[in-house]
Amino acid sequence: MTTDAEPITYCTYESPVGELLIGGEAGGLEFIHFPESARRRYVEDGWIEDATSYADLIAQLAAYFAGDLKEFSLNWKLIGTEFQKSVWEQLAAIPFGETRSYGDVAKALGNPGASRAVGLANNANPLPIVIPCHRVIGSNGALVGFGGGIDTKIWLLDHEGIPHGTKANKDQMAFSF
């Protein structure tokens, strides 16, 4: 964090998939992190705990996990490349209870050969659940890669009533986009 940056505010939310770390600069929503993730963040020195800044998100997450909310309506600040942001916009448009393949997302972006790049952008999604990257599956129906872990992806798909395939092995994960 540079000296010119706003302080990071954060809170945690105990969800059915584990404790989520929520935060961003000056109370803005910039990230949600799962408890089990290779990219997991931890609270850092200088961060300010502030659940009131995230009260709307917490209420919407509670409604989502209770089965009462199908689409999030929040303000957020996405930090990423223009391509990543375009992928995240496509992910946000996937309706509750539906899935798309990485290839489907690439086609929707007008770049059908970009399924691997879509997979990389999907993996970098800073707002999982809210921007539903869990709704993206391999073209063969396999449940490939998920920042919160495959078990979390299965839980989220089951929660939304989405029929799904099986867990992919590591070889399938590399080639199922």
PDB file of C-alpha atoms in Angstrom:
ATOM      1  CA  MET A   1       0.000   0.000   0.000  1.00  0.00           C
ATOM      2  CA  THR A   2       1.409   3.374  -0.952  1.00  0.00           C
ATOM      3  CA  THR A   3       1.245   6.339   1.355  1.00  0.00           C
ATOM      4  CA  ASP A   4      -1.278   8.031  -0.985  1.00  0.00           C
ATOM      5  CA  ALA A   5      -3.677   5.101  -0.896  1.00  0.00           C
ATOM      6  CA  GLU A   6      -6.841   5.169   1.144  1.00  0.00           C
ATOM      7  CA  PRO A   7      -6.834   2.802   4.104  1.00  0.00           C
ATOM      8  CA  ILE A   8      -8.214  -0.682   3.556  1.00  0.00           C
ATOM      9  CA  THR A   9     -11.375  -1.313   5.519  1.00  0.00           C
ATOM     10  CA  TYR A  10     -12.598  -4.842   6.016  1.00  0.00           C
ATOM     11  CA  CYS A  11     -14.972  -7.159   7.773  1.00  0.00           C
ATOM     12  CA  THR A  12     -15.577 -10.857   7.878  1.00  0.00           C
ATOM     13  CA  TYR A  13     -18.782 -12.714   7.187  1.00  0.00           C
ATOM     14  CA  GLU A  14     -19.430 -16.225   8.433  1.00  0.00           C
ATOM     15  CA  SER A  15     -21.103 -17.939   5.479  1.00  0.00           C
ATOM     16  CA  PRO A  16     -22.110 -21.550   4.856  1.00  0.00           C
ATOM     17  CA  VAL A  17     -18.914 -21.897   2.773  1.00  0.00           C
ATOM     18  CA  GLY A  18     -16.687 -20.484   5.515  1.00  0.00           C
ATOM     19  CA  GLU A  19     -15.556 -17.116   6.775  1.00  0.00           C
ATOM     20  CA  LEU A  20     -15.323 -14.601   3.940  1.00  0.00           C
ATOM     21  CA  LEU A  21     -12.909 -11.672   4.132  1.00  0.00           C
ATOM     22  CA  ILE A  22     -14.496  -8.585   2.585  1.00  0.00           C
ATOM     23  CA  GLY A  23     -12.794  -5.273   1.987  1.00  0.00           C
ATOM     24  CA  GLY A  24     -11.517  -2.419  -0.084  1.00  0.00           C
ATOM     25  CA  GLU A  25     -10.123   1.079   0.086  1.00  0.00           C
ATOM     26  CA  ALA A  26     -12.062   3.550   2.202  1.00  0.00           C
ATOM     27  CA  GLY A  27     -15.062   1.268   2.627  1.00  0.00           C
ATOM     28  CA  GLY A  28     -15.450   0.534  -1.080  1.00  0.00           C
ATOM     29  CA  LEU A  29     -16.089  -3.065  -2.076  1.00  0.00           C
ATOM     30  CA  GLU A  30     -13.019  -4.393  -3.903  1.00  0.00           C
ATOM     31  CA  PHE A  31     -12.559  -7.976  -2.752  1.00  0.00           C
ATOM     32  CA  ILE A  32     -14.097 -11.058  -1.213  1.00  0.00           C
ATOM     33  CA  HIS A  33     -11.771 -13.887  -0.237  1.00  0.00           C
ATOM     34  CA  PHE A  34     -12.631 -17.467   0.637  1.00  0.00           C
ATOM     35  CA  PRO A  35     -11.046 -19.105   3.681  1.00  0.00           C
ATOM     36  CA  GLU A  36      -9.547 -21.879   1.547  1.00  0.00           C
ATOM     37  CA  SER A  37      -7.829 -20.372  -1.456  1.00  0.00           C
ATOM     38  CA  ALA A  38      -4.385 -20.186  -2.964  1.00  0.00           C
ATOM     39  CA  ARG A  39      -5.021 -16.443  -3.384  1.00  0.00           C
ATOM     40  CA  ARG A  40      -6.423 -15.927   0.111  1.00  0.00           C
ATOM     41  CA  ARG A  41      -5.683 -12.590   1.725  1.00  0.00           C
ATOM     42  CA  TYR A  42      -5.227 -12.024   5.388  1.00  0.00           C
ATOM     43  CA  VAL A  43      -5.880  -8.912   7.417  1.00  0.00           C
ATOM     44  CA  GLU A  44      -2.796  -6.723   7.260  1.00  0.00           C
ATOM     45  CA  ASP A  45      -1.347  -4.170   9.647  1.00  0.00           C
ATOM     46  CA  GLY A  46      -3.035  -0.819   9.146  1.00  0.00           C
ATOM     47  CA  TRP A  47      -6.341  -2.242   7.944  1.00  0.00           C
ATOM     48  CA  ILE A  48      -9.409  -0.892   9.713  1.00  0.00           C
ATOM     49  CA  GLU A  49     -12.245  -3.200  10.711  1.00  0.00           C
ATOM     50  CA  ASP A  50     -15.521  -1.631   9.598  1.00  0.00           C
ATOM     51  CA  ALA A  51     -18.554  -3.840   9.139  1.00  0.00           C
ATOM     52  CA  THR A  52     -20.887  -0.866   8.654  1.00  0.00           C
ATOM     53  CA  SER A  53     -19.286  -0.081   5.277  1.00  0.00           C
ATOM     54  CA  TYR A  54     -20.273  -3.545   4.077  1.00  0.00           C
ATOM     55  CA  ALA A  55     -23.698  -3.824   5.703  1.00  0.00           C
ATOM     56  CA  ASP A  56     -25.516  -3.887   2.338  1.00  0.00           C
ATOM     57  CA  LEU A  57     -23.269  -6.679   1.034  1.00  0.00           C
ATOM     58  CA  ILE A  58     -23.654  -8.656   4.253  1.00  0.00           C
ATOM     59  CA  ALA A  59     -27.447  -8.342   4.059  1.00  0.00           C
ATOM     60  CA  GLN A  60     -27.421  -9.458   0.423  1.00  0.00           C
ATOM     61  CA  LEU A  61     -25.073 -12.375   1.153  1.00  0.00           C
ATOM     62  CA  ALA A  62     -27.368 -13.476   3.994  1.00  0.00           C
ATOM     63  CA  ALA A  63     -30.368 -13.307   1.639  1.00  0.00           C
ATOM     64  CA  TYR A  64     -28.458 -15.209  -1.077  1.00  0.00           C
ATOM     65  CA  PHE A  65     -27.442 -17.986   1.313  1.00  0.00           C
ATOM     66  CA  ALA A  66     -31.003 -18.128   2.683  1.00  0.00           C
ATOM     67  CA  GLY A  67     -32.259 -18.685  -0.873  1.00  0.00           C
ATOM     68  CA  ASP A  68     -34.062 -15.331  -1.023  1.00  0.00           C
ATOM     69  CA  LEU A  69     -31.730 -13.427  -3.388  1.00  0.00           C
ATOM     70  CA  LYS A  70     -30.847 -14.399  -6.937  1.00  0.00           C
ATOM     71  CA  GLU A  71     -29.029 -11.275  -8.141  1.00  0.00           C
ATOM     72  CA  PHE A  72     -26.766  -8.921  -6.220  1.00  0.00           C
ATOM     73  CA  SER A  73     -27.226  -5.171  -6.514  1.00  0.00           C
ATOM     74  CA  LEU A  74     -24.112  -3.472  -5.191  1.00  0.00           C
ATOM     75  CA  ASN A  75     -21.597  -0.801  -6.007  1.00  0.00           C
ATOM     76  CA  TRP A  76     -18.067  -2.086  -6.337  1.00  0.00           C
ATOM     77  CA  LYS A  77     -14.699  -1.079  -7.649  1.00  0.00           C
ATOM     78  CA  LEU A  78     -13.136  -3.624  -9.971  1.00  0.00           C
ATOM     79  CA  ILE A  79      -9.385  -3.503 -10.311  1.00  0.00           C
ATOM     80  CA  GLY A  80      -8.064  -5.382 -13.328  1.00  0.00           C
ATOM     81  CA  THR A  81      -7.283  -5.151 -17.012  1.00  0.00           C
ATOM     82  CA  GLU A  82      -9.952  -4.100 -19.500  1.00  0.00           C
ATOM     83  CA  PHE A  83     -10.177  -7.721 -20.683  1.00  0.00           C
ATOM     84  CA  GLN A  84     -10.654  -8.998 -17.130  1.00  0.00           C
ATOM     85  CA  LYS A  85     -13.350  -6.410 -16.501  1.00  0.00           C
ATOM     86  CA  SER A  86     -15.154  -7.438 -19.694  1.00  0.00           C
ATOM     87  CA  VAL A  87     -15.060 -11.086 -18.565  1.00  0.00           C
ATOM     88  CA  TRP A  88     -16.338 -10.164 -15.101  1.00  0.00           C
ATOM     89  CA  GLU A  89     -19.175  -8.201 -16.718  1.00  0.00           C
ATOM     90  CA  GLN A  90     -20.128 -11.342 -18.672  1.00  0.00           C
ATOM     91  CA  LEU A  91     -19.955 -13.446 -15.503  1.00  0.00           C
ATOM     92  CA  ALA A  92     -22.245 -11.009 -13.686  1.00  0.00           C
ATOM     93  CA  ALA A  93     -24.801 -11.510 -16.478  1.00  0.00           C
ATOM     94  CA  ILE A  94     -25.029 -15.301 -15.976  1.00  0.00           C
ATOM     95  CA  PRO A  95     -28.440 -15.829 -14.371  1.00  0.00           C
ATOM     96  CA  PHE A  96     -28.920 -17.593 -11.050  1.00  0.00           C
ATOM     97  CA  GLY A  97     -29.334 -21.319 -11.622  1.00  0.00           C
ATOM     98  CA  GLU A  98     -27.519 -21.386 -14.981  1.00  0.00           C
ATOM     99  CA  THR A  99     -23.978 -22.118 -16.129  1.00  0.00           C
ATOM    100  CA  ARG A 100     -21.796 -21.166 -19.053  1.00  0.00           C
ATOM    101  CA  SER A 101     -18.599 -22.714 -20.332  1.00  0.00           C
ATOM    102  CA  TYR A 102     -15.397 -20.746 -20.680  1.00  0.00           C
ATOM    103  CA  GLY A 103     -15.943 -20.989 -24.439  1.00  0.00           C
ATOM    104  CA  ASP A 104     -19.465 -19.567 -24.093  1.00  0.00           C
ATOM    105  CA  VAL A 105     -18.063 -16.555 -22.249  1.00  0.00           C
ATOM    106  CA  ALA A 106     -15.326 -16.107 -24.871  1.00  0.00           C
ATOM    107  CA  LYS A 107     -17.942 -16.212 -27.665  1.00  0.00           C
ATOM    108  CA  ALA A 108     -20.095 -13.666 -25.819  1.00  0.00           C
ATOM    109  CA  LEU A 109     -17.051 -11.379 -25.780  1.00  0.00           C
ATOM    110  CA  GLY A 110     -16.708 -11.800 -29.554  1.00  0.00           C
ATOM    111  CA  ASN A 111     -13.451 -13.736 -29.189  1.00  0.00           C
ATOM    112  CA  PRO A 112     -14.244 -17.465 -29.418  1.00  0.00           C
ATOM    113  CA  GLY A 113     -10.572 -18.438 -29.245  1.00  0.00           C
ATOM    114  CA  ALA A 114     -10.069 -16.779 -25.857  1.00  0.00           C
ATOM    115  CA  SER A 115     -11.430 -19.495 -23.571  1.00  0.00           C
ATOM    116  CA  ARG A 116      -8.109 -19.941 -21.761  1.00  0.00           C
ATOM    117  CA  ALA A 117      -7.808 -16.181 -21.259  1.00  0.00           C
ATOM    118  CA  VAL A 118     -11.383 -16.206 -19.950  1.00  0.00           C
ATOM    119  CA  GLY A 119     -10.334 -18.938 -17.513  1.00  0.00           C
ATOM    120  CA  LEU A 120      -7.452 -16.812 -16.257  1.00  0.00           C
ATOM    121  CA  ALA A 121      -9.712 -13.769 -15.840  1.00  0.00           C
ATOM    122  CA  ASN A 122     -12.307 -15.945 -14.119  1.00  0.00           C
ATOM    123  CA  ASN A 123      -9.623 -17.091 -11.683  1.00  0.00           C
ATOM    124  CA  ALA A 124      -8.727 -13.453 -10.938  1.00  0.00           C
ATOM    125  CA  ASN A 125     -12.338 -12.483 -10.120  1.00  0.00           C
ATOM    126  CA  PRO A 126     -12.068 -10.283  -7.017  1.00  0.00           C
ATOM    127  CA  LEU A 127     -15.748 -10.669  -6.024  1.00  0.00           C
ATOM    128  CA  PRO A 128     -16.656 -14.356  -6.113  1.00  0.00           C
ATOM    129  CA  ILE A 129     -20.294 -15.199  -5.357  1.00  0.00           C
ATOM    130  CA  VAL A 130     -21.322 -11.609  -6.187  1.00  0.00           C
ATOM    131  CA  ILE A 131     -19.761 -11.952  -9.644  1.00  0.00           C
ATOM    132  CA  PRO A 132     -20.693 -15.622 -10.048  1.00  0.00           C
ATOM    133  CA  CYS A 133     -17.544 -17.265 -11.385  1.00  0.00           C
ATOM    134  CA  HIS A 134     -18.788 -20.509  -9.828  1.00  0.00           C
ATOM    135  CA  ARG A 135     -21.330 -20.671 -12.682  1.00  0.00           C
ATOM    136  CA  VAL A 136     -18.553 -21.224 -15.248  1.00  0.00           C
ATOM    137  CA  ILE A 137     -17.722 -24.841 -16.025  1.00  0.00           C
ATOM    138  CA  GLY A 138     -15.603 -26.762 -18.502  1.00  0.00           C
ATOM    139  CA  SER A 139     -16.978 -27.358 -21.993  1.00  0.00           C
ATOM    140  CA  ASN A 140     -17.308 -31.043 -21.117  1.00  0.00           C
ATOM    141  CA  GLY A 141     -19.341 -30.201 -18.006  1.00  0.00           C
ATOM    142  CA  ALA A 142     -16.436 -30.807 -15.635  1.00  0.00           C
ATOM    143  CA  LEU A 143     -16.090 -28.603 -12.590  1.00  0.00           C
ATOM    144  CA  VAL A 144     -12.712 -27.131 -13.292  1.00  0.00           C
ATOM    145  CA  GLY A 145     -10.783 -24.730 -11.110  1.00  0.00           C
ATOM    146  CA  PHE A 146     -12.335 -22.476  -8.524  1.00  0.00           C
ATOM    147  CA  GLY A 147     -10.583 -20.060  -6.188  1.00  0.00           C
ATOM    148  CA  GLY A 148     -12.621 -21.170  -3.194  1.00  0.00           C
ATOM    149  CA  GLY A 149     -11.979 -24.846  -3.892  1.00  0.00           C
ATOM    150  CA  ILE A 150     -14.036 -27.356  -5.849  1.00  0.00           C
ATOM    151  CA  ASP A 151     -16.062 -28.338  -2.763  1.00  0.00           C
ATOM    152  CA  THR A 152     -17.175 -24.713  -2.391  1.00  0.00           C
ATOM    153  CA  LYS A 153     -18.054 -24.560  -6.095  1.00  0.00           C
ATOM    154  CA  ILE A 154     -20.143 -27.728  -5.694  1.00  0.00           C
ATOM    155  CA  TRP A 155     -21.891 -26.236  -2.648  1.00  0.00           C
ATOM    156  CA  LEU A 156     -22.725 -23.023  -4.533  1.00  0.00           C
ATOM    157  CA  LEU A 157     -23.993 -24.909  -7.607  1.00  0.00           C
ATOM    158  CA  ASP A 158     -26.095 -27.202  -5.401  1.00  0.00           C
ATOM    159  CA  HIS A 159     -27.423 -24.166  -3.517  1.00  0.00           C
ATOM    160  CA  GLU A 160     -28.593 -22.683  -6.830  1.00  0.00           C
ATOM    161  CA  GLY A 161     -30.088 -25.990  -7.957  1.00  0.00           C
ATOM    162  CA  ILE A 162     -27.649 -26.288 -10.856  1.00  0.00           C
ATOM    163  CA  PRO A 163     -27.060 -29.834 -12.064  1.00  0.00           C
ATOM    164  CA  HIS A 164     -23.350 -30.337 -12.498  1.00  0.00           C
ATOM    165  CA  GLY A 165     -20.805 -32.823 -13.695  1.00  0.00           C
ATOM    166  CA  THR A 166     -17.992 -34.300 -11.757  1.00  0.00           C
ATOM    167  CA  LYS A 167     -14.810 -32.935 -10.337  1.00  0.00           C
ATOM    168  CA  ALA A 168     -12.094 -32.754 -12.954  1.00  0.00           C
ATOM    169  CA  ASN A 169      -8.696 -34.230 -12.348  1.00  0.00           C
ATOM    170  CA  LYS A 170      -5.615 -32.060 -12.794  1.00  0.00           C
ATOM    171  CA  ASP A 171      -5.140 -33.131 -16.428  1.00  0.00           C
ATOM    172  CA  GLN A 172      -8.740 -32.212 -17.281  1.00  0.00           C
ATOM    173  CA  MET A 173      -8.377 -28.886 -15.516  1.00  0.00           C
ATOM    174  CA  ALA A 174      -5.676 -27.858 -17.962  1.00  0.00           C
ATOM    175  CA  PHE A 175      -7.723 -28.709 -21.048  1.00  0.00           C
ATOM    176  CA  SER A 176     -11.415 -28.295 -20.277  1.00  0.00           C
ATOM    177  CA  PHE A 177     -11.903 -24.619 -21.041  1.00  0.00           C
TER     178      PHE A 177
END
